[in-house]
Amino acid sequence: MSDTTTIDPDLRQQVVDTICELLPRVLKREVSGASETTTLMDDLGMSSTTGLELVLELEDKLEREISVEDMGRDNFETVGSLADYVAGNLLPEE
């Protein structure tokens, strides 16, 4: 991804932390030791439905809307790749 230079590292870290915090709620089970290298589909068995739920929960928690137009399956590869996408695609606050 070429636009990672425009991502605020503090914001990205906040998104990583928020994703890890929300995983147990979204997956409805204990998730221990999740980090930005945790693969969402492989390690956690996340489905596209729970992925969407996670994005909605993230919007709620961050109090910002996320542009999902360009979001694809590969954005859900790891916690980090999802954080990269989210941090780079938050819509401006109104």
PDB file of N, CA and C in Angstrom:
ATOM      1  N   MET A   1       0.851  -1.183   0.000  1.00  0.00           N
ATOM      2  CA  MET A   1       0.000   0.000   0.000  1.00  0.00           C
ATOM      3  C   MET A   1       0.891   1.238   0.000  1.00  0.00           C
ATOM      4  N   SER A   2       0.682   2.108  -0.947  1.00  0.00           N
ATOM      5  CA  SER A   2       1.600   3.232  -1.124  1.00  0.00           C
ATOM      6  C   SER A   2       1.257   4.445  -0.275  1.00  0.00           C
ATOM      7  N   ASP A   3       0.047   4.517   0.263  1.00  0.00           N
ATOM      8  CA  ASP A   3      -0.344   5.719   0.986  1.00  0.00           C
ATOM      9  C   ASP A   3      -0.131   5.622   2.494  1.00  0.00           C
ATOM     10  N   THR A   4       0.672   4.661   2.944  1.00  0.00           N
ATOM     11  CA  THR A   4       0.900   4.514   4.386  1.00  0.00           C
ATOM     12  C   THR A   4       1.632   5.715   4.965  1.00  0.00           C
ATOM     13  N   THR A   5       2.344   6.478   4.138  1.00  0.00           N
ATOM     14  CA  THR A   5       3.066   7.643   4.629  1.00  0.00           C
ATOM     15  C   THR A   5       2.112   8.732   5.130  1.00  0.00           C
ATOM     16  N   THR A   6       0.888   8.755   4.625  1.00  0.00           N
ATOM     17  CA  THR A   6      -0.063   9.783   5.037  1.00  0.00           C
ATOM     18  C   THR A   6      -0.818   9.391   6.303  1.00  0.00           C
ATOM     19  N   ILE A   7      -0.623   8.170   6.774  1.00  0.00           N
ATOM     20  CA  ILE A   7      -1.340   7.712   7.955  1.00  0.00           C
ATOM     21  C   ILE A   7      -0.632   8.188   9.217  1.00  0.00           C
ATOM     22  N   ASP A   8      -1.402   8.799  10.091  1.00  0.00           N
ATOM     23  CA  ASP A   8      -0.891   9.255  11.377  1.00  0.00           C
ATOM     24  C   ASP A   8      -0.596   8.023  12.237  1.00  0.00           C
ATOM     25  N   PRO A   9       0.675   7.821  12.637  1.00  0.00           N
ATOM     26  CA  PRO A   9       1.026   6.617  13.400  1.00  0.00           C
ATOM     27  C   PRO A   9       0.282   6.495  14.728  1.00  0.00           C
ATOM     28  N   ASP A  10      -0.008   7.628  15.370  1.00  0.00           N
ATOM     29  CA  ASP A  10      -0.761   7.592  16.624  1.00  0.00           C
ATOM     30  C   ASP A  10      -2.194   7.129  16.384  1.00  0.00           C
ATOM     31  N   LEU A  11      -2.785   7.643  15.309  1.00  0.00           N
ATOM     32  CA  LEU A  11      -4.139   7.242  14.947  1.00  0.00           C
ATOM     33  C   LEU A  11      -4.171   5.756  14.615  1.00  0.00           C
ATOM     34  N   ARG A  12      -3.191   5.307  13.838  1.00  0.00           N
ATOM     35  CA  ARG A  12      -3.131   3.895  13.456  1.00  0.00           C
ATOM     36  C   ARG A  12      -3.027   3.018  14.702  1.00  0.00           C
ATOM     37  N   GLN A  13      -2.180   3.418  15.652  1.00  0.00           N
ATOM     38  CA  GLN A  13      -2.024   2.638  16.889  1.00  0.00           C
ATOM     39  C   GLN A  13      -3.325   2.621  17.683  1.00  0.00           C
ATOM     40  N   GLN A  14      -4.008   3.760  17.692  1.00  0.00           N
ATOM     41  CA  GLN A  14      -5.303   3.825  18.381  1.00  0.00           C
ATOM     42  C   GLN A  14      -6.291   2.851  17.730  1.00  0.00           C
ATOM     43  N   VAL A  15      -6.266   2.782  16.398  1.00  0.00           N
ATOM     44  CA  VAL A  15      -7.166   1.878  15.672  1.00  0.00           C
ATOM     45  C   VAL A  15      -6.802   0.421  15.983  1.00  0.00           C
ATOM     46  N   VAL A  16      -5.501   0.096  15.985  1.00  0.00           N
ATOM     47  CA  VAL A  16      -5.059  -1.265  16.330  1.00  0.00           C
ATOM     48  C   VAL A  16      -5.573  -1.639  17.724  1.00  0.00           C
ATOM     49  N   ASP A  17      -5.369  -0.746  18.691  1.00  0.00           N
ATOM     50  CA  ASP A  17      -5.806  -1.009  20.066  1.00  0.00           C
ATOM     51  C   ASP A  17      -7.319  -1.179  20.138  1.00  0.00           C
ATOM     52  N   THR A  18      -8.035  -0.339  19.402  1.00  0.00           N
ATOM     53  CA  THR A  18      -9.500  -0.400  19.414  1.00  0.00           C
ATOM     54  C   THR A  18      -9.989  -1.697  18.789  1.00  0.00           C
ATOM     55  N   ILE A  19      -9.370  -2.112  17.676  1.00  0.00           N
ATOM     56  CA  ILE A  19      -9.750  -3.383  17.041  1.00  0.00           C
ATOM     57  C   ILE A  19      -9.551  -4.530  18.039  1.00  0.00           C
ATOM     58  N   CYS A  20      -8.385  -4.572  18.676  1.00  0.00           N
ATOM     59  CA  CYS A  20      -8.093  -5.646  19.639  1.00  0.00           C
ATOM     60  C   CYS A  20      -9.084  -5.642  20.801  1.00  0.00           C
ATOM     61  N   GLU A  21      -9.477  -4.448  21.205  1.00  0.00           N
ATOM     62  CA  GLU A  21     -10.442  -4.295  22.296  1.00  0.00           C
ATOM     63  C   GLU A  21     -11.835  -4.782  21.877  1.00  0.00           C
ATOM     64  N   LEU A  22     -12.197  -4.563  20.607  1.00  0.00           N
ATOM     65  CA  LEU A  22     -13.531  -4.916  20.128  1.00  0.00           C
ATOM     66  C   LEU A  22     -13.666  -6.382  19.704  1.00  0.00           C
ATOM     67  N   LEU A  23     -12.551  -7.041  19.382  1.00  0.00           N
ATOM     68  CA  LEU A  23     -12.618  -8.423  18.869  1.00  0.00           C
ATOM     69  C   LEU A  23     -13.439  -9.378  19.736  1.00  0.00           C
ATOM     70  N   PRO A  24     -13.222  -9.410  21.066  1.00  0.00           N
ATOM     71  CA  PRO A  24     -14.020 -10.347  21.866  1.00  0.00           C
ATOM     72  C   PRO A  24     -15.519 -10.075  21.778  1.00  0.00           C
ATOM     73  N   ARG A  25     -15.895  -8.798  21.714  1.00  0.00           N
ATOM     74  CA  ARG A  25     -17.312  -8.444  21.639  1.00  0.00           C
ATOM     75  C   ARG A  25     -17.910  -8.867  20.301  1.00  0.00           C
ATOM     76  N   VAL A  26     -17.170  -8.589  19.227  1.00  0.00           N
ATOM     77  CA  VAL A  26     -17.670  -8.909  17.886  1.00  0.00           C
ATOM     78  C   VAL A  26     -17.709 -10.429  17.661  1.00  0.00           C
ATOM     79  N   LEU A  27     -16.675 -11.113  18.113  1.00  0.00           N
ATOM     80  CA  LEU A  27     -16.593 -12.568  17.908  1.00  0.00           C
ATOM     81  C   LEU A  27     -17.329 -13.353  18.986  1.00  0.00           C
ATOM     82  N   LYS A  28     -17.798 -12.629  20.021  1.00  0.00           N
ATOM     83  CA  LYS A  28     -18.559 -13.231  21.116  1.00  0.00           C
ATOM     84  C   LYS A  28     -17.801 -14.374  21.789  1.00  0.00           C
ATOM     85  N   ARG A  29     -16.479 -14.181  21.947  1.00  0.00           N
ATOM     86  CA  ARG A  29     -15.667 -15.142  22.686  1.00  0.00           C
ATOM     87  C   ARG A  29     -14.369 -14.460  23.110  1.00  0.00           C
ATOM     88  N   GLU A  30     -13.664 -15.115  24.013  1.00  0.00           N
ATOM     89  CA  GLU A  30     -12.401 -14.581  24.504  1.00  0.00           C
ATOM     90  C   GLU A  30     -11.368 -14.541  23.382  1.00  0.00           C
ATOM     91  N   VAL A  31     -10.683 -13.434  23.243  1.00  0.00           N
ATOM     92  CA  VAL A  31      -9.598 -13.317  22.275  1.00  0.00           C
ATOM     93  C   VAL A  31      -8.388 -12.816  23.046  1.00  0.00           C
ATOM     94  N   SER A  32      -7.391 -13.690  23.222  1.00  0.00           N
ATOM     95  CA  SER A  32      -6.233 -13.255  23.997  1.00  0.00           C
ATOM     96  C   SER A  32      -5.021 -13.089  23.088  1.00  0.00           C
ATOM     97  N   GLY A  33      -4.230 -12.095  23.403  1.00  0.00           N
ATOM     98  CA  GLY A  33      -2.979 -11.900  22.688  1.00  0.00           C
ATOM     99  C   GLY A  33      -3.103 -11.409  21.258  1.00  0.00           C
ATOM    100  N   ALA A  34      -4.235 -10.807  20.917  1.00  0.00           N
ATOM    101  CA  ALA A  34      -4.372 -10.265  19.565  1.00  0.00           C
ATOM    102  C   ALA A  34      -3.431  -9.076  19.403  1.00  0.00           C
ATOM    103  N   SER A  35      -2.779  -9.002  18.239  1.00  0.00           N
ATOM    104  CA  SER A  35      -1.877  -7.887  17.952  1.00  0.00           C
ATOM    105  C   SER A  35      -2.060  -7.518  16.490  1.00  0.00           C
ATOM    106  N   GLU A  36      -1.280  -6.552  16.007  1.00  0.00           N
ATOM    107  CA  GLU A  36      -1.486  -6.136  14.622  1.00  0.00           C
ATOM    108  C   GLU A  36      -1.102  -7.211  13.612  1.00  0.00           C
ATOM    109  N   THR A  37      -0.378  -8.256  14.044  1.00  0.00           N
ATOM    110  CA  THR A  37      -0.028  -9.339  13.112  1.00  0.00           C
ATOM    111  C   THR A  37      -1.030 -10.490  13.158  1.00  0.00           C
ATOM    112  N   THR A  38      -2.003 -10.416  14.042  1.00  0.00           N
ATOM    113  CA  THR A  38      -3.032 -11.455  14.126  1.00  0.00           C
ATOM    114  C   THR A  38      -3.861 -11.460  12.844  1.00  0.00           C
ATOM    115  N   THR A  39      -3.979 -12.626  12.210  1.00  0.00           N
ATOM    116  CA  THR A  39      -4.801 -12.697  11.001  1.00  0.00           C
ATOM    117  C   THR A  39      -6.257 -12.911  11.405  1.00  0.00           C
ATOM    118  N   LEU A  40      -7.106 -12.052  10.870  1.00  0.00           N
ATOM    119  CA  LEU A  40      -8.509 -12.048  11.277  1.00  0.00           C
ATOM    120  C   LEU A  40      -9.247 -13.297  10.811  1.00  0.00           C
ATOM    121  N   MET A  41      -9.067 -13.666   9.548  1.00  0.00           N
ATOM    122  CA  MET A  41      -9.786 -14.823   9.010  1.00  0.00           C
ATOM    123  C   MET A  41      -9.146 -16.133   9.504  1.00  0.00           C
ATOM    124  N   ASP A  42      -7.810 -16.245   9.382  1.00  0.00           N
ATOM    125  CA  ASP A  42      -7.133 -17.501   9.714  1.00  0.00           C
ATOM    126  C   ASP A  42      -7.049 -17.746  11.219  1.00  0.00           C
ATOM    127  N   ASP A  43      -6.468 -16.787  11.956  1.00  0.00           N
ATOM    128  CA  ASP A  43      -6.284 -16.989  13.394  1.00  0.00           C
ATOM    129  C   ASP A  43      -7.605 -16.931  14.155  1.00  0.00           C
ATOM    130  N   LEU A  44      -8.470 -16.010  13.756  1.00  0.00           N
ATOM    131  CA  LEU A  44      -9.682 -15.762  14.543  1.00  0.00           C
ATOM    132  C   LEU A  44     -10.952 -16.311  13.911  1.00  0.00           C
ATOM    133  N   GLY A  45     -10.859 -16.778  12.663  1.00  0.00           N
ATOM    134  CA  GLY A  45     -12.036 -17.334  12.006  1.00  0.00           C
ATOM    135  C   GLY A  45     -13.126 -16.314  11.735  1.00  0.00           C
ATOM    136  N   MET A  46     -12.718 -15.063  11.509  1.00  0.00           N
ATOM    137  CA  MET A  46     -13.697 -14.006  11.263  1.00  0.00           C
ATOM    138  C   MET A  46     -14.344 -14.195   9.892  1.00  0.00           C
ATOM    139  N   SER A  47     -15.645 -13.986   9.838  1.00  0.00           N
ATOM    140  CA  SER A  47     -16.374 -14.068   8.564  1.00  0.00           C
ATOM    141  C   SER A  47     -16.571 -12.652   8.023  1.00  0.00           C
ATOM    142  N   SER A  48     -17.070 -12.558   6.803  1.00  0.00           N
ATOM    143  CA  SER A  48     -17.317 -11.227   6.243  1.00  0.00           C
ATOM    144  C   SER A  48     -18.383 -10.495   7.056  1.00  0.00           C
ATOM    145  N   THR A  49     -19.318 -11.243   7.620  1.00  0.00           N
ATOM    146  CA  THR A  49     -20.357 -10.628   8.450  1.00  0.00           C
ATOM    147  C   THR A  49     -19.769 -10.037   9.719  1.00  0.00           C
ATOM    148  N   THR A  50     -18.902 -10.791  10.406  1.00  0.00           N
ATOM    149  CA  THR A  50     -18.288 -10.257  11.620  1.00  0.00           C
ATOM    150  C   THR A  50     -17.312  -9.142  11.271  1.00  0.00           C
ATOM    151  N   GLY A  51     -16.700  -9.199  10.090  1.00  0.00           N
ATOM    152  CA  GLY A  51     -15.824  -8.116   9.640  1.00  0.00           C
ATOM    153  C   GLY A  51     -16.586  -6.816   9.516  1.00  0.00           C
ATOM    154  N   LEU A  52     -17.775  -6.900   8.913  1.00  0.00           N
ATOM    155  CA  LEU A  52     -18.625  -5.727   8.754  1.00  0.00           C
ATOM    156  C   LEU A  52     -19.067  -5.202  10.124  1.00  0.00           C
ATOM    157  N   GLU A  53     -19.425  -6.118  11.003  1.00  0.00           N
ATOM    158  CA  GLU A  53     -19.828  -5.741  12.357  1.00  0.00           C
ATOM    159  C   GLU A  53     -18.674  -5.023  13.072  1.00  0.00           C
ATOM    160  N   LEU A  54     -17.456  -5.519  12.871  1.00  0.00           N
ATOM    161  CA  LEU A  54     -16.274  -4.905  13.477  1.00  0.00           C
ATOM    162  C   LEU A  54     -16.099  -3.474  12.975  1.00  0.00           C
ATOM    163  N   VAL A  55     -16.286  -3.270  11.671  1.00  0.00           N
ATOM    164  CA  VAL A  55     -16.152  -1.926  11.098  1.00  0.00           C
ATOM    165  C   VAL A  55     -17.206  -0.987  11.697  1.00  0.00           C
ATOM    166  N   LEU A  56     -18.427  -1.468  11.827  1.00  0.00           N
ATOM    167  CA  LEU A  56     -19.497  -0.646  12.413  1.00  0.00           C
ATOM    168  C   LEU A  56     -19.186  -0.302  13.872  1.00  0.00           C
ATOM    169  N   GLU A  57     -18.689  -1.292  14.619  1.00  0.00           N
ATOM    170  CA  GLU A  57     -18.305  -1.057  16.020  1.00  0.00           C
ATOM    171  C   GLU A  57     -17.152  -0.050  16.097  1.00  0.00           C
ATOM    172  N   LEU A  58     -16.211  -0.160  15.161  1.00  0.00           N
ATOM    173  CA  LEU A  58     -15.080   0.773  15.119  1.00  0.00           C
ATOM    174  C   LEU A  58     -15.558   2.198  14.903  1.00  0.00           C
ATOM    175  N   GLU A  59     -16.481   2.363  13.951  1.00  0.00           N
ATOM    176  CA  GLU A  59     -17.031   3.701  13.687  1.00  0.00           C
ATOM    177  C   GLU A  59     -17.648   4.271  14.958  1.00  0.00           C
ATOM    178  N   ASP A  60     -18.384   3.422  15.652  1.00  0.00           N
ATOM    179  CA  ASP A  60     -19.055   3.818  16.881  1.00  0.00           C
ATOM    180  C   ASP A  60     -18.034   4.230  17.938  1.00  0.00           C
ATOM    181  N   LYS A  61     -17.032   3.393  18.121  1.00  0.00           N
ATOM    182  CA  LYS A  61     -16.021   3.613  19.157  1.00  0.00           C
ATOM    183  C   LYS A  61     -15.133   4.826  18.838  1.00  0.00           C
ATOM    184  N   LEU A  62     -14.765   4.977  17.561  1.00  0.00           N
ATOM    185  CA  LEU A  62     -13.907   6.094  17.161  1.00  0.00           C
ATOM    186  C   LEU A  62     -14.697   7.382  16.941  1.00  0.00           C
ATOM    187  N   GLU A  63     -16.034   7.236  16.905  1.00  0.00           N
ATOM    188  CA  GLU A  63     -16.934   8.354  16.631  1.00  0.00           C
ATOM    189  C   GLU A  63     -16.593   9.043  15.315  1.00  0.00           C
ATOM    190  N   ARG A  64     -16.222   8.235  14.326  1.00  0.00           N
ATOM    191  CA  ARG A  64     -15.910   8.724  12.977  1.00  0.00           C
ATOM    192  C   ARG A  64     -16.456   7.720  11.975  1.00  0.00           C
ATOM    193  N   GLU A  65     -16.824   8.206  10.816  1.00  0.00           N
ATOM    194  CA  GLU A  65     -17.295   7.327   9.756  1.00  0.00           C
ATOM    195  C   GLU A  65     -16.102   6.835   8.940  1.00  0.00           C
ATOM    196  N   ILE A  66     -16.158   5.583   8.526  1.00  0.00           N
ATOM    197  CA  ILE A  66     -15.087   4.988   7.723  1.00  0.00           C
ATOM    198  C   ILE A  66     -15.603   4.817   6.303  1.00  0.00           C
ATOM    199  N   SER A  67     -14.826   5.290   5.328  1.00  0.00           N
ATOM    200  CA  SER A  67     -15.207   5.100   3.929  1.00  0.00           C
ATOM    201  C   SER A  67     -14.944   3.637   3.567  1.00  0.00           C
ATOM    202  N   VAL A  68     -16.012   2.903   3.232  1.00  0.00           N
ATOM    203  CA  VAL A  68     -15.852   1.472   2.959  1.00  0.00           C
ATOM    204  C   VAL A  68     -15.906   1.142   1.463  1.00  0.00           C
ATOM    205  N   GLU A  69     -15.989   2.170   0.623  1.00  0.00           N
ATOM    206  CA  GLU A  69     -16.102   1.941  -0.821  1.00  0.00           C
ATOM    207  C   GLU A  69     -14.990   1.075  -1.389  1.00  0.00           C
ATOM    208  N   ASP A  70     -13.745   1.339  -0.959  1.00  0.00           N
ATOM    209  CA  ASP A  70     -12.604   0.616  -1.508  1.00  0.00           C
ATOM    210  C   ASP A  70     -12.161  -0.548  -0.632  1.00  0.00           C
ATOM    211  N   MET A  71     -12.932  -0.841   0.400  1.00  0.00           N
ATOM    212  CA  MET A  71     -12.546  -1.901   1.333  1.00  0.00           C
ATOM    213  C   MET A  71     -12.758  -3.260   0.685  1.00  0.00           C
ATOM    214  N   GLY A  72     -11.713  -4.093   0.774  1.00  0.00           N
ATOM    215  CA  GLY A  72     -11.813  -5.435   0.208  1.00  0.00           C
ATOM    216  C   GLY A  72     -11.378  -6.482   1.202  1.00  0.00           C
ATOM    217  N   ARG A  73     -11.489  -7.720   0.794  1.00  0.00           N
ATOM    218  CA  ARG A  73     -11.141  -8.837   1.663  1.00  0.00           C
ATOM    219  C   ARG A  73      -9.703  -8.731   2.187  1.00  0.00           C
ATOM    220  N   ASP A  74      -8.780  -8.257   1.341  1.00  0.00           N
ATOM    221  CA  ASP A  74      -7.380  -8.180   1.772  1.00  0.00           C
ATOM    222  C   ASP A  74      -7.165  -7.147   2.875  1.00  0.00           C
ATOM    223  N   ASN A  75      -8.087  -6.201   3.031  1.00  0.00           N
ATOM    224  CA  ASN A  75      -7.983  -5.251   4.146  1.00  0.00           C
ATOM    225  C   ASN A  75      -8.246  -5.946   5.478  1.00  0.00           C
ATOM    226  N   PHE A  76      -8.875  -7.122   5.407  1.00  0.00           N
ATOM    227  CA  PHE A  76      -9.187  -7.888   6.615  1.00  0.00           C
ATOM    228  C   PHE A  76      -8.163  -8.995   6.859  1.00  0.00           C
ATOM    229  N   GLU A  77      -7.024  -8.924   6.174  1.00  0.00           N
ATOM    230  CA  GLU A  77      -5.984  -9.942   6.331  1.00  0.00           C
ATOM    231  C   GLU A  77      -5.510 -10.028   7.783  1.00  0.00           C
ATOM    232  N   THR A  78      -5.073  -8.904   8.321  1.00  0.00           N
ATOM    233  CA  THR A  78      -4.583  -8.862   9.715  1.00  0.00           C
ATOM    234  C   THR A  78      -5.184  -7.657  10.425  1.00  0.00           C
ATOM    235  N   VAL A  79      -5.022  -7.628  11.732  1.00  0.00           N
ATOM    236  CA  VAL A  79      -5.436  -6.452  12.509  1.00  0.00           C
ATOM    237  C   VAL A  79      -4.734  -5.218  11.952  1.00  0.00           C
ATOM    238  N   GLY A  80      -3.440  -5.358  11.630  1.00  0.00           N
ATOM    239  CA  GLY A  80      -2.653  -4.239  11.101  1.00  0.00           C
ATOM    240  C   GLY A  80      -3.141  -3.739   9.755  1.00  0.00           C
ATOM    241  N   SER A  81      -3.480  -4.670   8.847  1.00  0.00           N
ATOM    242  CA  SER A  81      -3.952  -4.229   7.521  1.00  0.00           C
ATOM    243  C   SER A  81      -5.304  -3.535   7.634  1.00  0.00           C
ATOM    244  N   LEU A  82      -6.135  -4.005   8.552  1.00  0.00           N
ATOM    245  CA  LEU A  82      -7.421  -3.335   8.772  1.00  0.00           C
ATOM    246  C   LEU A  82      -7.188  -1.952   9.385  1.00  0.00           C
ATOM    247  N   ALA A  83      -6.246  -1.862  10.319  1.00  0.00           N
ATOM    248  CA  ALA A  83      -5.921  -0.575  10.939  1.00  0.00           C
ATOM    249  C   ALA A  83      -5.373   0.398   9.896  1.00  0.00           C
ATOM    250  N   ASP A  84      -4.526  -0.102   8.980  1.00  0.00           N
ATOM    251  CA  ASP A  84      -4.000   0.739   7.896  1.00  0.00           C
ATOM    252  C   ASP A  84      -5.145   1.310   7.080  1.00  0.00           C
ATOM    253  N   TYR A  85      -6.077   0.441   6.705  1.00  0.00           N
ATOM    254  CA  TYR A  85      -7.202   0.887   5.888  1.00  0.00           C
ATOM    255  C   TYR A  85      -8.050   1.911   6.646  1.00  0.00           C
ATOM    256  N   VAL A  86      -8.423   1.565   7.869  1.00  0.00           N
ATOM    257  CA  VAL A  86      -9.295   2.446   8.654  1.00  0.00           C
ATOM    258  C   VAL A  86      -8.629   3.802   8.889  1.00  0.00           C
ATOM    259  N   ALA A  87      -7.360   3.777   9.318  1.00  0.00           N
ATOM    260  CA  ALA A  87      -6.655   5.035   9.610  1.00  0.00           C
ATOM    261  C   ALA A  87      -6.532   5.897   8.359  1.00  0.00           C
ATOM    262  N   GLY A  88      -6.446   5.271   7.196  1.00  0.00           N
ATOM    263  CA  GLY A  88      -6.322   6.018   5.948  1.00  0.00           C
ATOM    264  C   GLY A  88      -7.644   6.380   5.297  1.00  0.00           C
ATOM    265  N   ASN A  89      -8.753   5.865   5.840  1.00  0.00           N
ATOM    266  CA  ASN A  89     -10.050   6.078   5.202  1.00  0.00           C
ATOM    267  C   ASN A  89     -11.130   6.592   6.151  1.00  0.00           C
ATOM    268  N   LEU A  90     -10.702   7.278   7.207  1.00  0.00           N
ATOM    269  CA  LEU A  90     -11.693   7.915   8.069  1.00  0.00           C
ATOM    270  C   LEU A  90     -12.205   9.152   7.338  1.00  0.00           C
ATOM    271  N   LEU A  91     -13.486   9.324   7.323  1.00  0.00           N
ATOM    272  CA  LEU A  91     -14.061  10.492   6.668  1.00  0.00           C
ATOM    273  C   LEU A  91     -13.867  11.698   7.585  1.00  0.00           C
ATOM    274  N   PRO A  92     -13.666  12.864   7.006  1.00  0.00           N
ATOM    275  CA  PRO A  92     -13.448  14.071   7.820  1.00  0.00           C
ATOM    276  C   PRO A  92     -14.622  14.311   8.757  1.00  0.00           C
ATOM    277  N   GLU A  93     -14.319  14.790   9.938  1.00  0.00           N
ATOM    278  CA  GLU A  93     -15.388  15.090  10.888  1.00  0.00           C
ATOM    279  C   GLU A  93     -16.168  16.296  10.387  1.00  0.00           C
ATOM    280  N   GLU A  94     -17.467  16.255  10.580  1.00  0.00           N
ATOM    281  CA  GLU A  94     -18.304  17.358  10.073  1.00  0.00           C
ATOM    282  C   GLU A  94     -18.415  18.448  11.101  1.00  0.00           C
TER     283      GLU A  94
END
